[in-house]
Amino acid sequence: MNRKADHRKPRLVFFQWDHQPNANAAGYLLLHMQQQVKCLETHFDVIVVNRDCDYAEICDRYEPDLTLFESGYRSHGSHRIKIANTNAHITVPKLGLHNADAWCDRRAGFLSDMEHWGIETYFAIATMAPEYMPAVKDNLFVWPNFIDPEVYRDYGQQKIIPVTLTGQAYGLYPWRQTIFPIFRDRYPCLVSPQHAYESKLASQLLSGEAYARALNASLVAPTCGTMGGEIVRKHFEIPGAKSCLVTERTAAVEAAGFVDMENCVFVDSSNAVEKLDYLFAHPDDIRRITAAGYSLVHSRHTLTHRPQIYQWFMLNKGLEVGEKIIQSGPFGELTKVRRTSMQESVHIVGEARDRALLKQGDLLLQQGRVEDAKHCYERCLDFVSYLPEAKFRLALCALQEGDADRASGLLVELVKVTITDYGALDPDPVEWAYFLLALICRGHFKQARRLRDFYPSLFHEEIRRAHLVIAQLGGSADAVAPRSYGRDRKSVHQVPDRTDSEWLVWFTDILERCQRHDLSNGLRLAAFGGSAAGENMTSPHFKADAGLRLRLYSGIDGLMVKLRLNGMRPNVPPLPEFRYLWHLARGLIPQSQRGSFRRIQMALSRPSRSKHP
């Protein structure tokens, strides 16, 4: 396709997931995706590609000036598209879009996608994303939530609803859990049901204009930004529809320009009733605050006020050696500065409740107070039941307690989320490294050694150390592993800063706690005594992992390699806990017949019923 001579806007190809497949999904989810495209169209000629495709062919066809890749979404039924040949057209700049909550358990999948697609600069819709992905925060910018002013506006509705309560109010929303019952028990309220995103009833929830009109007919509507202190769309939708925003005071909300009793109302459990009673008794004040909130949102937070991706594109075109791009704040503009300057992007830090608990737990674990540390990490799961950082740290606690099986189970769950549920090409590097270590702690050394290079492009300092342990315990000539094999893959996890010697002391202690005394002695001898530990291969612990079932899995995988059928091998380790044989069989069955295969598999997995009572 030739570029038209009168083409004025730069052309952007947006590789967006196919968000249409799930007809039962909440309507507002699909609207959000459509509004993102509409926002991009403010500055770009946008071509949306939401099917499996070849990047080179797409670039040849559309000749884009910029490409944007959606990634890290927590599906809710949407289809994650596959994109081949992303190493083509290297002159076309590429950006990643983390279109998810900052704490999402698909972050490792996002980082894997970015690595394999050759993308080094990212945007996120969550203002707290840099706090949750510190490894990439220097290359991470915020493209924050916004409203479509054609939908969220003043419809002139009569204010017949005192309070409207919408949105989820479970553990992720502690402020709502406290405030919603207070309001519901004291004031007449319009209460929207709390259907899950994937529920068949989710499609019945108010969305779009109907939702905006309900807000427009309400005097006040409360919302919060979750335990993470985030800015969610409701923060803008409520005042954007000319209702008075009642919310929790957070740094993100204040960064957006909200000021208590000027354009919104900040409340907590101690003053919520007092403030609302005052507002209802002073209608002039509530009208003033509502009008100011409406003015703030429509002057700063509509889709026309989100030029950050366009700004990056324009700045990057003229970026010179020795310059970098920074963002003045989560809602701020992007600018160029010298790399030698002290200026960095301004991020919001220190507000998220789970981050505080993780830090507290880390300090307790460092002091050897494992039970207290576990309590902190488990409290994080009360907010987000799937939080990867909390589960990973609980695996570390299990190792400290000598429970290698428990640690391995937690790490298997984490790896499966990324490579099976999300479909990434490889897992988080730190999770993979510690899974290998947990295998060794269970006495499954041979499996750990076989799996050492299962993900050959996955590099990280912790993987190097796991490889070092495997080499030393196996008596390998490569017992002194190189510092790294390539560029370290970014991880969602932060591990204690230790030297190799300190780390080896720590792991030998873990082996002792897991009752692997021969391995501990062998590693201590190899690491600090200068001799190999190959003689440990004959120990009972090494023999214990050579069971028929594990050998069967490894043998089948090895046969696939010998027959040069690598393209048909599952992207999961050849172990029963990863359902290797199921994935292998599924891969060998044509796409058209997989529905029947799935039904057979489900039938076989059901417990049999006895013919006798």
Coordinates of C-alpha atoms in Angstrom, one line a residue:
M1 CA 0.0 0.0 0.0
N2 CA 1.4 3.4 -1.0
R3 CA 1.3 6.3 1.4
K4 CA -1.1 9.0 0.2
A5 CA 0.5 12.3 -0.5
D6 CA -2.0 14.2 1.6
H7 CA -1.6 11.9 4.6
R8 CA -1.1 14.2 7.6
K9 CA -1.1 12.0 10.7
P10 CA 1.6 9.5 11.4
R11 CA 0.4 6.0 10.9
L12 CA 0.2 3.6 13.9
V13 CA -0.4 -0.1 13.7
F14 CA -2.0 -1.2 17.0
F15 CA -1.6 -4.9 17.6
Q16 CA -4.6 -5.3 19.9
W17 CA -6.0 -8.5 21.4
D18 CA -9.3 -9.7 20.0
H19 CA -11.6 -8.6 22.7
Q20 CA -14.8 -9.7 21.0
P21 CA -14.9 -13.5 21.6
N22 CA -16.6 -13.4 25.0
A23 CA -20.2 -12.2 24.6
N24 CA -20.8 -12.5 28.3
A25 CA -18.1 -10.1 29.3
A26 CA -19.0 -6.8 30.9
G27 CA -19.8 -4.3 28.2
Y28 CA -17.6 -1.6 29.7
L29 CA -14.5 -3.7 29.1
L30 CA -15.1 -3.7 25.4
L31 CA -15.9 0.0 25.5
H32 CA -12.5 0.7 27.2
M33 CA -10.7 -1.0 24.4
Q34 CA -12.6 0.9 21.8
Q35 CA -12.0 4.2 23.6
Q36 CA -8.2 3.5 23.7
V37 CA -8.3 3.3 19.9
K38 CA -10.4 6.5 19.7
C39 CA -7.8 8.2 21.9
L40 CA -4.9 7.1 19.7
E41 CA -6.9 8.4 16.7
T42 CA -6.6 11.9 18.1
H43 CA -3.0 12.0 16.9
F44 CA -2.5 9.0 14.7
D45 CA -4.0 7.3 11.6
V46 CA -4.7 4.0 13.5
I47 CA -4.8 0.5 11.9
V48 CA -6.0 -2.1 14.4
V49 CA -4.7 -5.6 13.9
N50 CA -6.5 -8.1 16.2
R51 CA -5.7 -11.4 14.6
D52 CA -2.8 -13.8 14.5
C53 CA -0.4 -12.3 11.9
D54 CA 3.1 -11.8 10.4
Y55 CA 4.7 -8.5 11.5
A56 CA 6.7 -8.2 8.4
E57 CA 3.7 -8.7 6.2
I58 CA 1.7 -6.1 8.2
C59 CA 4.5 -3.6 8.0
D60 CA 4.8 -4.2 4.2
R61 CA 1.1 -3.6 3.8
Y62 CA 0.5 -0.6 6.0
E63 CA 4.0 1.1 6.1
P64 CA 3.5 2.3 9.7
D65 CA 5.5 5.1 11.4
L66 CA 5.0 3.4 14.8
T67 CA 3.7 0.1 16.1
L68 CA 2.1 -0.5 19.4
F69 CA 1.7 -4.0 21.0
E70 CA -0.9 -4.7 23.6
S71 CA 0.3 -7.2 26.2
G72 CA -0.2 -8.4 29.7
Y73 CA -4.0 -8.3 29.7
R74 CA -5.8 -10.6 32.1
S75 CA -8.0 -12.2 29.5
H76 CA -11.6 -12.3 30.7
G77 CA -12.2 -14.3 27.5
S78 CA -10.3 -12.1 25.1
H79 CA -7.9 -13.8 22.6
R80 CA -4.2 -13.1 22.8
I81 CA -3.0 -12.8 19.3
K82 CA 0.2 -14.4 18.0
I83 CA 2.6 -12.2 16.1
A84 CA 5.5 -13.7 14.0
N85 CA 8.6 -12.1 12.6
T86 CA 8.8 -9.2 14.9
N87 CA 12.5 -8.8 14.2
A88 CA 11.7 -7.4 10.7
H89 CA 11.5 -3.7 9.8
I90 CA 13.9 -2.7 12.5
T91 CA 13.6 1.0 11.5
V92 CA 10.0 1.1 12.6
P93 CA 9.9 2.0 16.4
K94 CA 7.9 -0.4 18.6
L95 CA 6.2 0.3 21.9
G96 CA 4.6 -2.1 24.4
L97 CA 1.3 -1.4 26.1
H98 CA 0.8 -3.0 29.5
N99 CA -3.0 -2.9 29.4
A100 CA -3.7 -4.3 32.9
D101 CA -3.7 -3.6 36.6
A102 CA -0.2 -2.8 38.0
W103 CA -0.3 -5.9 40.2
C104 CA -1.6 -8.3 37.5
D105 CA -0.1 -11.8 37.5
R106 CA 0.5 -11.5 33.7
R107 CA 3.3 -9.1 34.2
A108 CA 5.9 -11.9 33.7
G109 CA 4.1 -12.7 30.5
F110 CA 4.3 -9.1 29.4
L111 CA 8.0 -8.9 30.1
S112 CA 8.5 -12.2 28.1
D113 CA 6.5 -10.8 25.2
M114 CA 8.6 -7.6 25.2
E115 CA 11.8 -9.5 25.1
H116 CA 10.8 -11.8 22.3
W117 CA 9.3 -9.0 20.3
G118 CA 12.4 -6.8 20.7
I119 CA 10.6 -4.0 22.5
E120 CA 12.5 -1.9 25.1
T121 CA 10.1 1.0 25.7
Y122 CA 6.7 0.5 27.3
F123 CA 3.5 2.4 28.3
A124 CA 1.1 1.4 31.0
I125 CA -2.4 2.5 31.8
A126 CA -1.8 2.1 35.6
T127 CA -0.1 5.0 37.3
M128 CA 1.4 2.6 39.8
A129 CA 2.9 0.3 37.2
P130 CA 6.5 1.6 37.8
E131 CA 6.2 0.7 41.5
Y132 CA 5.2 -2.9 40.5
M133 CA 7.7 -3.3 37.8
P134 CA 10.8 -1.5 39.1
A135 CA 13.1 -3.5 36.8
V136 CA 11.8 -1.6 33.8
K137 CA 10.7 1.7 35.4
D138 CA 13.3 3.7 33.5
N139 CA 11.8 2.7 30.2
L140 CA 8.2 2.7 31.4
F141 CA 5.8 5.6 30.9
V142 CA 2.2 6.1 31.9
W143 CA -0.7 6.5 29.5
P144 CA -3.3 7.0 32.2
N145 CA -7.0 6.3 32.2
F146 CA -9.4 8.9 30.8
I147 CA -13.0 9.4 29.7
D148 CA -14.8 9.9 26.4
P149 CA -16.5 13.3 26.8
E150 CA -19.1 12.3 24.3
V151 CA -20.3 9.6 26.8
Y152 CA -19.5 11.2 30.2
R153 CA -21.1 14.6 30.2
D154 CA -23.9 16.6 31.7
Y155 CA -27.2 15.1 30.4
G156 CA -29.2 17.5 32.5
Q157 CA -30.7 14.7 34.5
Q158 CA -32.7 15.6 37.6
K159 CA -30.7 14.7 40.7
I160 CA -33.1 12.0 42.1
I161 CA -30.5 9.6 43.4
P162 CA -28.7 10.6 46.7
V163 CA -25.9 8.0 46.4
T164 CA -24.9 5.6 43.6
L165 CA -22.7 2.6 44.6
T166 CA -21.1 0.8 41.6
G167 CA -18.1 -1.4 41.2
Q168 CA -16.5 -4.3 43.0
A169 CA -16.1 -4.2 46.8
Y170 CA -14.1 -7.3 47.7
G171 CA -10.6 -7.6 49.2
L172 CA -8.9 -5.7 46.5
Y173 CA -11.0 -2.6 47.5
P174 CA -10.6 -2.2 51.3
W175 CA -11.8 1.4 51.2
R176 CA -15.0 0.4 49.5
Q177 CA -15.5 -2.6 51.8
T178 CA -15.6 -0.1 54.7
I179 CA -17.4 2.9 53.1
F180 CA -20.1 1.2 51.0
P181 CA -21.9 -0.4 53.9
I182 CA -21.8 2.8 55.9
F183 CA -23.5 4.7 53.0
R184 CA -25.9 1.9 52.2
D185 CA -27.2 1.7 55.7
R186 CA -27.6 5.5 56.2
Y187 CA -28.7 7.0 52.8
P188 CA -31.0 6.0 49.9
C189 CA -28.7 4.4 47.4
L190 CA -28.8 3.0 43.9
V191 CA -26.7 -0.2 44.2
S192 CA -25.3 -2.0 41.2
P193 CA -24.7 -5.7 41.6
Q194 CA -21.1 -6.9 41.9
H195 CA -20.9 -9.3 39.0
A196 CA -17.4 -10.7 38.2
Y197 CA -16.0 -9.7 34.8
E198 CA -16.4 -13.3 33.5
S199 CA -19.9 -13.8 34.9
K200 CA -22.7 -14.4 32.5
L201 CA -24.5 -11.6 34.3
A202 CA -21.7 -9.1 33.7
S203 CA -23.2 -8.2 30.4
Q204 CA -26.3 -6.8 32.3
L205 CA -24.3 -4.2 34.2
L206 CA -24.8 -0.6 33.3
S207 CA -22.2 0.7 30.8
G208 CA -21.7 3.5 28.4
E209 CA -24.4 6.1 28.2
A210 CA -26.8 4.3 30.5
Y211 CA -24.2 4.3 33.2
A212 CA -23.2 7.9 32.6
R213 CA -26.9 9.0 32.8
A214 CA -27.3 7.1 36.2
L215 CA -24.3 9.0 37.5
N216 CA -25.6 12.3 36.1
A217 CA -28.8 11.7 38.1
S218 CA -26.8 11.1 41.3
L219 CA -25.8 13.7 43.9
V220 CA -22.7 11.7 45.0
A221 CA -20.9 8.5 44.0
P222 CA -18.0 7.0 45.9
T223 CA -15.1 5.0 44.5
C224 CA -11.5 4.1 45.4
G225 CA -8.3 3.1 43.6
T226 CA -7.9 -0.4 45.2
M227 CA -5.3 -1.3 47.8
G228 CA -2.7 0.0 45.3
G229 CA -3.9 3.6 45.6
E230 CA -4.5 3.6 41.8
I231 CA -6.5 6.0 39.6
V232 CA -9.3 4.0 38.1
R233 CA -11.7 5.1 35.4
K234 CA -14.4 5.7 37.9
H235 CA -12.4 8.6 39.4
F236 CA -13.0 10.4 36.1
E237 CA -16.3 9.0 35.1
I238 CA -18.1 10.1 38.2
P239 CA -17.2 13.8 38.1
G240 CA -17.1 13.6 34.2
A241 CA -20.9 12.8 34.4
K242 CA -21.4 15.7 36.8
S243 CA -21.8 13.8 40.0
C244 CA -19.8 14.6 43.2
L245 CA -16.8 12.3 43.6
V246 CA -16.3 10.9 47.1
T247 CA -13.1 9.0 47.4
E248 CA -10.0 8.0 49.3
R249 CA -7.1 10.5 49.5
T250 CA -4.1 9.0 47.7
A251 CA -1.0 10.4 46.0
A252 CA -2.4 9.3 42.6
V253 CA -5.7 11.0 43.1
E254 CA -4.0 14.2 44.2
A255 CA -1.6 14.0 41.3
A256 CA -4.7 14.0 39.0
G257 CA -5.6 17.4 40.5
F258 CA -8.3 16.4 43.0
V259 CA -8.5 18.6 46.1
D260 CA -10.7 17.9 49.1
M261 CA -13.9 19.9 49.3
E262 CA -12.9 21.9 46.2
N263 CA -13.5 19.4 43.4
C264 CA -14.1 16.2 45.3
V265 CA -14.6 14.9 48.8
F266 CA -12.0 12.8 50.6
V267 CA -13.4 10.6 53.3
D268 CA -12.4 7.7 55.5
S269 CA -14.3 5.5 58.0
S270 CA -13.9 8.1 60.7
N271 CA -15.5 11.1 58.9
A272 CA -17.6 9.6 56.0
V273 CA -21.0 10.2 57.6
E274 CA -20.1 13.6 59.0
K275 CA -19.0 14.9 55.5
L276 CA -21.9 13.5 53.6
D277 CA -24.4 14.8 56.2
Y278 CA -22.8 18.2 55.7
L279 CA -23.0 18.0 52.0
F280 CA -26.6 17.0 51.9
A281 CA -27.4 19.8 54.4
H282 CA -25.6 22.4 52.2
P283 CA -26.7 21.9 48.6
D284 CA -24.8 25.0 47.4
D285 CA -21.5 23.4 48.5
I286 CA -22.3 20.1 46.8
R287 CA -23.2 21.9 43.5
R288 CA -19.9 23.9 43.7
I289 CA -17.8 20.8 44.3
T290 CA -19.5 18.9 41.6
A291 CA -19.1 21.7 39.0
A292 CA -15.4 22.0 39.9
G293 CA -14.9 18.3 39.5
Y294 CA -16.7 18.4 36.2
S295 CA -14.4 21.2 35.0
L296 CA -11.2 19.4 36.2
V297 CA -12.0 16.2 34.3
H298 CA -13.2 17.8 31.1
S299 CA -10.2 20.1 31.0
R300 CA -7.5 17.6 31.9
H301 CA -8.7 14.0 31.7
T302 CA -10.5 13.3 28.5
L303 CA -9.1 11.2 25.6
T304 CA -7.9 14.5 24.0
H305 CA -5.7 15.0 27.0
R306 CA -3.6 11.8 26.6
P307 CA -0.9 12.6 24.0
Q308 CA 1.9 10.7 25.8
I309 CA 2.3 8.1 23.1
Y310 CA 2.3 10.7 20.4
Q311 CA 4.8 12.8 22.4
W312 CA 7.2 9.9 22.7
F313 CA 6.9 9.3 18.9
M314 CA 7.8 12.9 18.1
L315 CA 10.6 13.1 20.6
N316 CA 12.1 9.8 19.6
K317 CA 12.3 10.9 16.0
G318 CA 14.7 13.7 16.9
L319 CA 16.4 11.9 19.8
E320 CA 20.2 12.5 19.7
V321 CA 23.0 10.5 21.2
G322 CA 23.3 11.4 24.9
E323 CA 19.6 12.3 25.2
K324 CA 16.7 10.4 26.9
I325 CA 13.0 10.8 27.3
I326 CA 11.4 11.3 30.7
Q327 CA 7.8 12.0 32.0
S328 CA 7.1 14.8 34.5
G329 CA 4.5 12.7 36.3
P330 CA 1.8 10.0 35.7
F331 CA -0.4 12.6 34.0
G332 CA 2.5 14.8 32.8
E333 CA 4.1 15.4 29.4
L334 CA 7.1 13.7 28.0
T335 CA 10.3 15.7 27.4
K336 CA 13.9 15.2 26.3
V337 CA 16.8 15.7 28.7
R338 CA 20.5 15.0 28.6
R339 CA 21.4 11.5 29.9
T340 CA 24.1 13.2 32.1
S341 CA 21.4 15.2 33.9
M342 CA 20.0 14.1 37.2
Q343 CA 16.4 14.3 35.9
E344 CA 14.3 11.1 35.9
S345 CA 10.7 10.3 35.2
V346 CA 8.5 11.2 38.2
H347 CA 6.6 8.2 39.5
I348 CA 4.2 7.6 42.4
V349 CA 5.7 5.4 45.1
G350 CA 4.9 4.2 48.6
E351 CA 1.1 4.2 48.4
A352 CA 0.3 0.5 47.8
R353 CA -0.7 -1.5 50.9
D354 CA 0.7 -4.8 49.5
R355 CA 4.1 -3.2 48.8
A356 CA 4.3 -2.1 52.4
L357 CA 3.4 -5.6 53.6
L358 CA 6.0 -7.1 51.3
K359 CA 8.7 -4.8 52.6
Q360 CA 7.7 -5.6 56.2
G361 CA 7.7 -9.3 55.5
D362 CA 11.1 -9.1 53.8
L363 CA 12.6 -7.5 56.9
L364 CA 11.1 -10.2 59.1
L365 CA 12.4 -12.9 56.8
Q366 CA 15.9 -11.4 56.9
Q367 CA 15.7 -11.5 60.7
G368 CA 14.8 -15.2 60.6
R369 CA 11.2 -14.6 61.8
V370 CA 9.7 -16.9 59.1
E371 CA 6.2 -17.2 60.7
D372 CA 5.8 -13.5 61.0
A373 CA 7.0 -13.0 57.5
K374 CA 4.5 -15.5 56.2
H375 CA 1.7 -13.6 57.9
C376 CA 2.6 -10.5 56.0
Y377 CA 2.8 -12.3 52.7
E378 CA -0.5 -14.0 53.3
R379 CA -2.2 -10.7 54.1
C380 CA -1.1 -9.5 50.7
L381 CA -3.1 -12.4 49.2
D382 CA -6.2 -11.1 51.0
F383 CA -6.0 -8.2 48.7
V384 CA -5.0 -10.0 45.5
S385 CA -5.2 -13.8 45.8
Y386 CA -2.9 -14.4 42.8
L387 CA -0.2 -11.8 43.7
P388 CA 3.1 -13.3 42.3
E389 CA 5.4 -11.5 44.7
A390 CA 3.6 -12.8 47.7
K391 CA 3.5 -16.4 46.4
F392 CA 7.1 -16.3 45.5
R393 CA 8.1 -15.1 49.0
L394 CA 5.9 -17.8 50.5
A395 CA 7.9 -20.3 48.5
L396 CA 11.1 -18.8 50.0
C397 CA 9.5 -19.2 53.5
A398 CA 8.7 -22.9 52.7
L399 CA 12.3 -23.5 51.7
Q400 CA 13.4 -21.8 55.0
E401 CA 11.1 -24.2 56.8
G402 CA 12.5 -27.2 55.0
D403 CA 9.2 -27.8 53.0
A404 CA 10.6 -28.3 49.5
D405 CA 7.3 -29.8 48.3
R406 CA 5.3 -26.8 49.3
A407 CA 7.9 -24.4 47.8
S408 CA 7.9 -26.4 44.5
G409 CA 4.1 -26.4 44.4
L410 CA 3.9 -22.6 44.7
L411 CA 6.6 -22.1 42.1
V412 CA 4.9 -24.5 39.7
E413 CA 1.7 -22.4 40.1
L414 CA 3.6 -19.2 39.2
V415 CA 5.3 -20.7 36.2
K416 CA 2.1 -22.2 34.9
V417 CA 0.3 -18.9 35.1
T418 CA 2.8 -17.4 32.7
I419 CA 3.5 -20.2 30.2
T420 CA 0.2 -22.0 30.3
D421 CA -2.6 -19.6 31.3
Y422 CA -1.1 -16.6 29.6
G423 CA 0.8 -18.4 26.9
A424 CA 4.2 -16.7 27.1
L425 CA 7.2 -18.3 25.5
D426 CA 9.1 -18.5 28.8
P427 CA 8.5 -17.9 32.5
D428 CA 9.7 -15.3 34.9
P429 CA 13.5 -15.9 35.2
V430 CA 13.6 -15.7 39.0
E431 CA 10.6 -18.1 39.4
W432 CA 12.3 -20.5 37.0
A433 CA 15.6 -20.4 38.8
Y434 CA 14.0 -21.1 42.2
F435 CA 11.9 -23.9 40.7
L436 CA 15.1 -25.6 39.6
L437 CA 16.5 -25.1 43.1
A438 CA 13.3 -26.5 44.7
L439 CA 13.6 -29.6 42.5
I440 CA 17.1 -30.1 43.9
C441 CA 15.8 -29.6 47.5
R442 CA 13.3 -32.3 46.8
G443 CA 16.0 -34.7 45.7
H444 CA 15.2 -34.4 42.0
F445 CA 18.6 -33.4 40.8
K446 CA 18.5 -35.2 37.5
Q447 CA 15.3 -33.5 36.5
A448 CA 16.8 -30.1 37.5
R449 CA 19.9 -30.8 35.4
R450 CA 17.8 -31.9 32.4
L451 CA 15.6 -28.8 32.7
R452 CA 18.6 -26.4 33.1
D453 CA 18.5 -25.2 29.5
F454 CA 14.8 -25.9 28.7
Y455 CA 14.3 -22.2 28.1
P456 CA 17.6 -21.4 26.3
S457 CA 17.0 -17.7 25.9
L458 CA 16.1 -17.1 29.5
F459 CA 19.1 -15.4 31.3
H460 CA 19.3 -13.9 34.8
E461 CA 21.7 -13.7 37.7
E462 CA 19.6 -16.1 39.7
I463 CA 19.5 -18.6 36.9
R464 CA 23.3 -18.4 36.6
R465 CA 23.5 -19.3 40.3
A466 CA 21.1 -22.2 39.9
H467 CA 23.2 -23.5 37.0
L468 CA 26.3 -23.1 39.1
V469 CA 24.8 -25.3 41.8
I470 CA 23.8 -27.9 39.2
A471 CA 27.3 -27.9 37.7
Q472 CA 29.0 -28.2 41.1
L473 CA 26.7 -30.9 42.4
G474 CA 27.1 -32.8 39.2
G475 CA 30.8 -32.7 39.2
S476 CA 30.8 -30.8 35.9
A477 CA 33.9 -29.3 34.3
D478 CA 31.8 -26.2 34.0
A479 CA 31.4 -25.9 37.8
V480 CA 32.7 -22.3 37.6
A481 CA 29.8 -20.8 35.6
P482 CA 30.2 -17.6 33.7
R483 CA 28.7 -14.5 35.3
S484 CA 26.0 -14.3 32.7
Y485 CA 25.0 -15.9 29.4
G486 CA 23.5 -12.8 27.8
R487 CA 21.4 -9.8 28.7
D488 CA 19.5 -10.5 32.0
R489 CA 15.7 -10.9 31.5
K490 CA 13.7 -8.5 33.6
S491 CA 11.8 -10.1 36.5
V492 CA 8.8 -8.9 38.6
H493 CA 10.7 -10.2 41.6
Q494 CA 13.4 -8.5 43.7
V495 CA 15.7 -10.9 45.6
P496 CA 18.2 -10.0 48.4
D497 CA 21.5 -8.6 47.2
R498 CA 24.1 -11.2 47.9
T499 CA 27.6 -12.1 46.7
D500 CA 28.0 -15.6 45.2
S501 CA 29.7 -16.8 48.4
E502 CA 26.9 -15.4 50.5
W503 CA 24.3 -16.9 48.2
L504 CA 25.9 -20.4 48.3
V505 CA 26.0 -20.3 52.1
W506 CA 22.3 -19.5 52.1
F507 CA 21.5 -22.3 49.7
T508 CA 23.6 -24.9 51.6
D509 CA 21.6 -24.0 54.7
I510 CA 18.4 -24.5 52.7
L511 CA 19.5 -27.9 51.7
E512 CA 20.2 -28.8 55.3
R513 CA 16.7 -27.6 56.3
C514 CA 15.2 -29.8 53.6
Q515 CA 17.1 -32.8 54.9
R516 CA 19.4 -33.0 51.9
H517 CA 22.5 -33.3 54.1
D518 CA 24.6 -35.1 51.4
L519 CA 23.8 -32.5 48.9
S520 CA 24.6 -29.7 51.4
N521 CA 27.9 -31.3 52.2
G522 CA 28.7 -31.9 48.6
L523 CA 27.9 -28.3 47.6
R524 CA 29.9 -27.0 50.5
L525 CA 32.9 -29.1 49.5
A526 CA 32.6 -28.1 45.8
A527 CA 32.0 -24.4 46.5
F528 CA 34.5 -23.8 49.3
G529 CA 36.7 -26.9 49.3
G530 CA 37.9 -26.7 45.7
S531 CA 36.8 -30.2 44.6
A532 CA 33.9 -31.5 42.6
A533 CA 30.9 -33.1 44.1
G534 CA 30.3 -35.8 41.4
E535 CA 30.5 -38.6 44.0
N536 CA 27.2 -37.4 45.3
M537 CA 25.5 -38.7 42.2
T538 CA 25.4 -42.1 43.8
S539 CA 23.7 -40.9 47.0
P540 CA 20.2 -42.2 47.9
H541 CA 18.7 -38.8 47.4
F542 CA 19.8 -38.8 43.7
K543 CA 18.5 -42.3 43.2
A544 CA 15.2 -41.4 44.7
D545 CA 14.3 -39.1 41.8
A546 CA 14.8 -41.7 39.1
G547 CA 11.3 -43.1 39.3
L548 CA 9.6 -44.7 36.3
R549 CA 7.1 -41.8 35.9
L550 CA 9.7 -39.1 35.8
R551 CA 11.9 -41.1 33.5
L552 CA 9.0 -41.6 31.2
Y553 CA 8.4 -37.9 30.8
S554 CA 12.0 -37.1 30.2
G555 CA 12.3 -40.0 27.8
I556 CA 9.4 -38.8 25.7
D557 CA 10.7 -35.3 25.6
G558 CA 14.2 -36.6 24.7
L559 CA 12.7 -38.7 21.9
M560 CA 10.9 -35.6 20.5
V561 CA 14.3 -33.8 20.3
K562 CA 16.0 -36.8 18.7
L563 CA 13.3 -37.0 16.0
R564 CA 13.7 -33.3 15.4
L565 CA 10.2 -32.6 16.4
N566 CA 11.0 -29.5 18.5
G567 CA 8.3 -27.5 16.9
M568 CA 5.7 -30.0 18.3
R569 CA 7.1 -30.1 21.8
P570 CA 5.0 -28.4 24.5
N571 CA 6.3 -25.2 26.0
V572 CA 6.1 -26.7 29.4
P573 CA 8.7 -28.7 31.3
P574 CA 8.5 -32.5 30.9
L575 CA 7.1 -33.1 34.4
P576 CA 3.7 -34.4 35.6
E577 CA 2.9 -31.3 37.6
F578 CA 3.0 -29.2 34.3
R579 CA 0.7 -31.8 32.6
Y580 CA 3.3 -32.3 29.9
L581 CA 1.6 -35.3 28.3
W582 CA -1.7 -33.5 28.1
H583 CA -0.1 -30.5 26.4
L584 CA 1.8 -32.9 24.0
A585 CA -1.4 -34.7 23.0
R586 CA -3.2 -31.4 22.6
G587 CA -0.5 -30.2 20.3
L588 CA -0.6 -33.3 18.1
I589 CA -4.4 -32.9 17.6
P590 CA -5.7 -30.7 14.8
Q591 CA -7.3 -27.4 15.9
S592 CA -10.7 -28.6 14.6
Q593 CA -10.7 -31.6 16.8
R594 CA -9.5 -30.0 20.0
G595 CA -13.1 -29.5 21.3
S596 CA -13.7 -33.3 21.3
F597 CA -10.3 -33.9 22.9
R598 CA -11.1 -31.4 25.7
R599 CA -14.5 -33.1 26.4
I600 CA -12.8 -36.5 26.6
Q601 CA -10.1 -35.2 28.9
M602 CA -12.7 -33.6 31.2
A603 CA -14.7 -36.9 31.3
L604 CA -11.6 -38.9 32.2
S605 CA -10.8 -36.4 34.9
R606 CA -14.2 -36.8 36.7
P607 CA -14.2 -39.2 39.7
S608 CA -15.9 -42.5 38.8
R609 CA -19.2 -43.4 40.6
S610 CA -19.6 -46.7 42.2
K611 CA -22.5 -48.9 41.0
H612 CA -23.2 -49.8 44.6
P613 CA -24.6 -47.4 47.2

